[in-house]
Amino acid sequence: MAKIIGFVGSPRKEGNTEKLIKTVLEGAAEKGAETELIYLNDLNIRGCQGCDKCKETKHCATEDDMLPLHQKIIEADGIVVGSPIYAHYVTGQTKTFLDRWYAFQNKDLTSWIPKGKRFIFAISYAEDDKNLYRGVLSSLSEAITPLKPEYSKALILAGTQGKDDAEKNSNVLEKAKGMGQALV
């Protein structure tokens, strides 16, 4: 059975980002996947210390809530990372979480975790222009390039002025569900 894990990088629970991720996970579950949703804001995740101990041991030396997430990421077949855009980039919670993926790389910056994972990045933001943050999505794609993903897609919800705007956008939610099915 496929394992699909979703990471909510928004500090706001029950908001647009969470709705996008939950809908992706619903699509995956409909195809028989085991799913899990994790709220990054509820965890104590410190920034990468740049100590490079992980290059020797394949284990991060920083003892915090990220360590169990490393194992979940290694075991997952599909990963959904979602964040609203604050100050023209993903939230601090999301950036810190992704920085800690450095532990998955060897000294030569190749990945040692199993190849072939499937990724979806889900972002939401207030501006109406669906292309406004393509640079952010490009940066996120580059961050996972060493992991040699089998599949990497972006899900964008623009124009989110209210906390529940995702609920009103059936086209994006339908796309999210289909993307979740494609993760399996």
PDB file of C-alpha atoms in Angstrom:
ATOM      1  CA  MET A   1       0.000   0.000   0.000  1.00  0.00           C
ATOM      2  CA  ALA A   2       1.314   3.438  -0.926  1.00  0.00           C
ATOM      3  CA  LYS A   3       2.106   5.873   1.889  1.00  0.00           C
ATOM      4  CA  ILE A   4       1.347   9.525   1.218  1.00  0.00           C
ATOM      5  CA  ILE A   5       2.205  12.171   3.797  1.00  0.00           C
ATOM      6  CA  GLY A   6       1.111  15.797   3.841  1.00  0.00           C
ATOM      7  CA  PHE A   7       2.925  18.602   5.622  1.00  0.00           C
ATOM      8  CA  VAL A   8       1.009  21.786   6.415  1.00  0.00           C
ATOM      9  CA  GLY A   9       3.420  24.714   6.590  1.00  0.00           C
ATOM     10  CA  SER A  10       0.767  27.243   7.546  1.00  0.00           C
ATOM     11  CA  PRO A  11       0.416  28.434  11.128  1.00  0.00           C
ATOM     12  CA  ARG A  12      -3.322  28.784  10.467  1.00  0.00           C
ATOM     13  CA  LYS A  13      -5.327  25.623  11.036  1.00  0.00           C
ATOM     14  CA  GLU A  14      -8.374  24.933   8.879  1.00  0.00           C
ATOM     15  CA  GLY A  15      -7.244  27.479   6.321  1.00  0.00           C
ATOM     16  CA  ASN A  16      -6.690  27.330   2.577  1.00  0.00           C
ATOM     17  CA  THR A  17      -3.353  25.504   2.629  1.00  0.00           C
ATOM     18  CA  GLU A  18      -4.676  22.791   4.923  1.00  0.00           C
ATOM     19  CA  LYS A  19      -7.758  22.359   2.709  1.00  0.00           C
ATOM     20  CA  LEU A  20      -5.581  21.899  -0.384  1.00  0.00           C
ATOM     21  CA  ILE A  21      -3.419  19.279   1.319  1.00  0.00           C
ATOM     22  CA  LYS A  22      -6.382  17.435   2.826  1.00  0.00           C
ATOM     23  CA  THR A  23      -8.018  17.282  -0.598  1.00  0.00           C
ATOM     24  CA  VAL A  24      -4.845  15.872  -2.175  1.00  0.00           C
ATOM     25  CA  LEU A  25      -4.731  13.258   0.596  1.00  0.00           C
ATOM     26  CA  GLU A  26      -8.425  12.431   0.048  1.00  0.00           C
ATOM     27  CA  GLY A  27      -7.671  11.713  -3.607  1.00  0.00           C
ATOM     28  CA  ALA A  28      -4.767   9.459  -2.616  1.00  0.00           C
ATOM     29  CA  ALA A  29      -6.905   7.638  -0.044  1.00  0.00           C
ATOM     30  CA  GLU A  30      -9.577   7.018  -2.684  1.00  0.00           C
ATOM     31  CA  LYS A  31      -6.907   5.109  -4.632  1.00  0.00           C
ATOM     32  CA  GLY A  32      -6.092   3.001  -1.566  1.00  0.00           C
ATOM     33  CA  ALA A  33      -3.159   4.934  -0.103  1.00  0.00           C
ATOM     34  CA  GLU A  34      -2.430   5.225   3.581  1.00  0.00           C
ATOM     35  CA  THR A  35      -2.288   8.957   4.362  1.00  0.00           C
ATOM     36  CA  GLU A  36      -1.064  11.150   7.189  1.00  0.00           C
ATOM     37  CA  LEU A  37      -1.302  14.899   7.810  1.00  0.00           C
ATOM     38  CA  ILE A  38       1.325  16.740   9.876  1.00  0.00           C
ATOM     39  CA  TYR A  39       1.193  20.360  11.059  1.00  0.00           C
ATOM     40  CA  LEU A  40       4.704  21.811  11.037  1.00  0.00           C
ATOM     41  CA  ASN A  41       3.663  24.706  13.292  1.00  0.00           C
ATOM     42  CA  ASP A  42       2.871  22.241  16.092  1.00  0.00           C
ATOM     43  CA  LEU A  43       6.423  20.890  16.092  1.00  0.00           C
ATOM     44  CA  ASN A  44       9.749  22.048  17.471  1.00  0.00           C
ATOM     45  CA  ILE A  45      11.985  22.064  14.395  1.00  0.00           C
ATOM     46  CA  ARG A  46      15.248  23.966  14.616  1.00  0.00           C
ATOM     47  CA  GLY A  47      17.146  25.247  11.636  1.00  0.00           C
ATOM     48  CA  CYS A  48      19.941  23.232  10.040  1.00  0.00           C
ATOM     49  CA  GLN A  49      23.184  23.827  11.939  1.00  0.00           C
ATOM     50  CA  GLY A  50      25.432  23.149   8.955  1.00  0.00           C
ATOM     51  CA  CYS A  51      27.547  20.761  11.023  1.00  0.00           C
ATOM     52  CA  ASP A  52      27.658  18.119   8.234  1.00  0.00           C
ATOM     53  CA  LYS A  53      27.491  15.243  10.750  1.00  0.00           C
ATOM     54  CA  CYS A  54      24.666  13.868   8.613  1.00  0.00           C
ATOM     55  CA  LYS A  55      27.151  13.379   5.778  1.00  0.00           C
ATOM     56  CA  GLU A  56      29.046  10.892   7.959  1.00  0.00           C
ATOM     57  CA  THR A  57      26.168   9.179   9.764  1.00  0.00           C
ATOM     58  CA  LYS A  58      23.070   9.672   7.528  1.00  0.00           C
ATOM     59  CA  HIS A  59      21.437  10.957  10.689  1.00  0.00           C
ATOM     60  CA  CYS A  60      20.850  14.582  11.669  1.00  0.00           C
ATOM     61  CA  ALA A  61      22.693  15.570  14.848  1.00  0.00           C
ATOM     62  CA  THR A  62      19.999  18.055  15.895  1.00  0.00           C
ATOM     63  CA  GLU A  63      17.690  16.273  18.313  1.00  0.00           C
ATOM     64  CA  ASP A  64      14.242  17.760  17.791  1.00  0.00           C
ATOM     65  CA  ASP A  65      10.865  16.952  16.229  1.00  0.00           C
ATOM     66  CA  MET A  66      12.379  16.718  12.741  1.00  0.00           C
ATOM     67  CA  LEU A  67      14.050  13.369  13.383  1.00  0.00           C
ATOM     68  CA  PRO A  68      10.846  11.277  13.277  1.00  0.00           C
ATOM     69  CA  LEU A  69       9.798  13.216  10.176  1.00  0.00           C
ATOM     70  CA  HIS A  70      13.008  12.162   8.436  1.00  0.00           C
ATOM     71  CA  GLN A  71      11.969   8.531   8.861  1.00  0.00           C
ATOM     72  CA  LYS A  72       8.446   9.246   7.614  1.00  0.00           C
ATOM     73  CA  ILE A  73       9.850  10.985   4.514  1.00  0.00           C
ATOM     74  CA  ILE A  74      12.177   8.058   3.803  1.00  0.00           C
ATOM     75  CA  GLU A  75       9.271   5.589   4.049  1.00  0.00           C
ATOM     76  CA  ALA A  76       6.749   7.686   2.094  1.00  0.00           C
ATOM     77  CA  ASP A  77       5.947   7.046  -1.551  1.00  0.00           C
ATOM     78  CA  GLY A  78       4.402  10.480  -1.988  1.00  0.00           C
ATOM     79  CA  ILE A  79       4.905  13.780  -0.194  1.00  0.00           C
ATOM     80  CA  VAL A  80       2.745  16.893  -0.212  1.00  0.00           C
ATOM     81  CA  VAL A  81       4.242  20.102   1.147  1.00  0.00           C
ATOM     82  CA  GLY A  82       1.925  23.073   1.432  1.00  0.00           C
ATOM     83  CA  SER A  83       2.467  26.653   2.437  1.00  0.00           C
ATOM     84  CA  PRO A  84       0.840  30.011   2.072  1.00  0.00           C
ATOM     85  CA  ILE A  85       3.070  32.713   0.645  1.00  0.00           C
ATOM     86  CA  TYR A  86       4.097  35.236   3.290  1.00  0.00           C
ATOM     87  CA  ALA A  87       6.568  38.005   2.413  1.00  0.00           C
ATOM     88  CA  HIS A  88       6.992  36.600  -1.118  1.00  0.00           C
ATOM     89  CA  TYR A  89       8.131  33.123  -0.029  1.00  0.00           C
ATOM     90  CA  VAL A  90       6.916  30.055   1.858  1.00  0.00           C
ATOM     91  CA  THR A  91       6.425  30.381   5.605  1.00  0.00           C
ATOM     92  CA  GLY A  92       9.356  30.129   7.976  1.00  0.00           C
ATOM     93  CA  GLN A  93       8.013  26.797   9.205  1.00  0.00           C
ATOM     94  CA  THR A  94       8.115  25.391   5.671  1.00  0.00           C
ATOM     95  CA  LYS A  95      11.560  26.779   4.851  1.00  0.00           C
ATOM     96  CA  THR A  96      13.086  25.423   8.066  1.00  0.00           C
ATOM     97  CA  PHE A  97      11.483  22.021   7.423  1.00  0.00           C
ATOM     98  CA  LEU A  98      12.863  21.870   3.870  1.00  0.00           C
ATOM     99  CA  ASP A  99      16.321  23.061   4.960  1.00  0.00           C
ATOM    100  CA  ARG A 100      16.545  20.019   7.196  1.00  0.00           C
ATOM    101  CA  TRP A 101      16.244  17.769   4.129  1.00  0.00           C
ATOM    102  CA  TYR A 102      19.950  18.518   3.697  1.00  0.00           C
ATOM    103  CA  ALA A 103      20.465  15.443   5.892  1.00  0.00           C
ATOM    104  CA  PHE A 104      19.283  13.279   2.969  1.00  0.00           C
ATOM    105  CA  GLN A 105      22.328  14.195   0.889  1.00  0.00           C
ATOM    106  CA  ASN A 106      25.740  12.584   0.695  1.00  0.00           C
ATOM    107  CA  LYS A 107      28.948  14.650   0.701  1.00  0.00           C
ATOM    108  CA  ASP A 108      28.730  14.949  -3.090  1.00  0.00           C
ATOM    109  CA  LEU A 109      25.141  16.272  -2.677  1.00  0.00           C
ATOM    110  CA  THR A 110      23.544  13.187  -4.217  1.00  0.00           C
ATOM    111  CA  SER A 111      20.671  11.701  -2.267  1.00  0.00           C
ATOM    112  CA  TRP A 112      20.924   8.500  -0.267  1.00  0.00           C
ATOM    113  CA  ILE A 113      17.167   8.055   0.286  1.00  0.00           C
ATOM    114  CA  PRO A 114      15.150   5.822  -2.057  1.00  0.00           C
ATOM    115  CA  LYS A 115      14.573   7.388  -5.467  1.00  0.00           C
ATOM    116  CA  GLY A 116      11.225   7.594  -7.199  1.00  0.00           C
ATOM    117  CA  LYS A 117       9.239   9.569  -4.659  1.00  0.00           C
ATOM    118  CA  ARG A 118       6.329  11.665  -5.862  1.00  0.00           C
ATOM    119  CA  PHE A 119       5.906  15.274  -4.749  1.00  0.00           C
ATOM    120  CA  ILE A 120       3.256  17.948  -4.782  1.00  0.00           C
ATOM    121  CA  PHE A 121       3.885  21.492  -3.643  1.00  0.00           C
ATOM    122  CA  ALA A 122       0.679  23.322  -2.749  1.00  0.00           C
ATOM    123  CA  ILE A 123       0.790  27.079  -2.324  1.00  0.00           C
ATOM    124  CA  SER A 124      -1.875  29.653  -1.637  1.00  0.00           C
ATOM    125  CA  TYR A 125      -1.665  33.416  -1.650  1.00  0.00           C
ATOM    126  CA  ALA A 126      -3.792  36.550  -1.738  1.00  0.00           C
ATOM    127  CA  GLU A 127      -2.808  37.959  -5.138  1.00  0.00           C
ATOM    128  CA  ASP A 128      -4.940  36.933  -8.132  1.00  0.00           C
ATOM    129  CA  ASP A 129      -2.063  36.307 -10.575  1.00  0.00           C
ATOM    130  CA  LYS A 130      -1.580  32.516 -10.838  1.00  0.00           C
ATOM    131  CA  ASN A 131       1.930  33.014 -12.272  1.00  0.00           C
ATOM    132  CA  LEU A 132       3.152  35.510  -9.695  1.00  0.00           C
ATOM    133  CA  TYR A 133       5.091  33.020  -7.573  1.00  0.00           C
ATOM    134  CA  ARG A 134       6.452  30.698 -10.264  1.00  0.00           C
ATOM    135  CA  GLY A 135       9.918  31.577  -8.964  1.00  0.00           C
ATOM    136  CA  VAL A 136       9.004  30.193  -5.544  1.00  0.00           C
ATOM    137  CA  LEU A 137       7.795  26.976  -7.153  1.00  0.00           C
ATOM    138  CA  SER A 138      10.986  26.762  -9.200  1.00  0.00           C
ATOM    139  CA  SER A 139      13.018  27.162  -6.007  1.00  0.00           C
ATOM    140  CA  LEU A 140      11.014  24.417  -4.280  1.00  0.00           C
ATOM    141  CA  SER A 141      11.544  22.100  -7.251  1.00  0.00           C
ATOM    142  CA  GLU A 142      15.274  22.753  -7.132  1.00  0.00           C
ATOM    143  CA  ALA A 143      15.312  21.914  -3.428  1.00  0.00           C
ATOM    144  CA  ILE A 144      14.126  18.360  -4.127  1.00  0.00           C
ATOM    145  CA  THR A 145      16.162  17.784  -7.312  1.00  0.00           C
ATOM    146  CA  PRO A 146      18.887  15.824  -5.459  1.00  0.00           C
ATOM    147  CA  LEU A 147      16.192  13.369  -4.330  1.00  0.00           C
ATOM    148  CA  LYS A 148      15.547  12.387  -7.985  1.00  0.00           C
ATOM    149  CA  PRO A 149      11.758  12.583  -7.772  1.00  0.00           C
ATOM    150  CA  GLU A 150       9.701  10.468 -10.128  1.00  0.00           C
ATOM    151  CA  TYR A 151       6.926  13.064 -10.155  1.00  0.00           C
ATOM    152  CA  SER A 152       6.788  16.673  -9.035  1.00  0.00           C
ATOM    153  CA  LYS A 153       3.808  18.973  -9.538  1.00  0.00           C
ATOM    154  CA  ALA A 154       2.578  22.308  -8.238  1.00  0.00           C
ATOM    155  CA  LEU A 155      -0.890  23.139  -7.007  1.00  0.00           C
ATOM    156  CA  ILE A 156      -1.666  26.859  -6.860  1.00  0.00           C
ATOM    157  CA  LEU A 157      -4.567  28.624  -5.212  1.00  0.00           C
ATOM    158  CA  ALA A 158      -4.329  32.352  -5.961  1.00  0.00           C
ATOM    159  CA  GLY A 159      -6.663  35.081  -4.770  1.00  0.00           C
ATOM    160  CA  THR A 160      -7.200  33.783  -1.242  1.00  0.00           C
ATOM    161  CA  GLN A 161      -8.413  36.810   0.667  1.00  0.00           C
ATOM    162  CA  GLY A 162     -10.406  34.788   3.199  1.00  0.00           C
ATOM    163  CA  LYS A 163      -9.518  31.835   5.397  1.00  0.00           C
ATOM    164  CA  ASP A 164     -11.972  29.534   3.616  1.00  0.00           C
ATOM    165  CA  ASP A 165     -11.531  30.632  -0.016  1.00  0.00           C
ATOM    166  CA  ALA A 166     -10.311  27.147  -0.991  1.00  0.00           C
ATOM    167  CA  GLU A 167     -13.758  25.794  -0.126  1.00  0.00           C
ATOM    168  CA  LYS A 168     -15.247  28.088  -2.763  1.00  0.00           C
ATOM    169  CA  ASN A 169     -12.896  27.021  -5.561  1.00  0.00           C
ATOM    170  CA  SER A 170     -14.236  23.700  -6.827  1.00  0.00           C
ATOM    171  CA  ASN A 171     -11.895  23.714  -9.850  1.00  0.00           C
ATOM    172  CA  VAL A 172      -8.766  23.821  -7.695  1.00  0.00           C
ATOM    173  CA  LEU A 173     -10.164  21.251  -5.260  1.00  0.00           C
ATOM    174  CA  GLU A 174     -11.018  18.905  -8.131  1.00  0.00           C
ATOM    175  CA  LYS A 175      -7.478  19.334  -9.451  1.00  0.00           C
ATOM    176  CA  ALA A 176      -6.101  18.672  -5.948  1.00  0.00           C
ATOM    177  CA  LYS A 177      -8.047  15.434  -5.673  1.00  0.00           C
ATOM    178  CA  GLY A 178      -6.805  14.286  -9.080  1.00  0.00           C
ATOM    179  CA  MET A 179      -3.224  15.134  -8.137  1.00  0.00           C
ATOM    180  CA  GLY A 180      -3.615  13.052  -5.004  1.00  0.00           C
ATOM    181  CA  GLN A 181      -4.802  10.110  -7.071  1.00  0.00           C
ATOM    182  CA  ALA A 182      -1.770  10.519  -9.334  1.00  0.00           C
ATOM    183  CA  LEU A 183       0.541  10.202  -6.301  1.00  0.00           C
ATOM    184  CA  VAL A 184      -0.529   6.589  -5.819  1.00  0.00           C
TER     185      VAL A 184
END
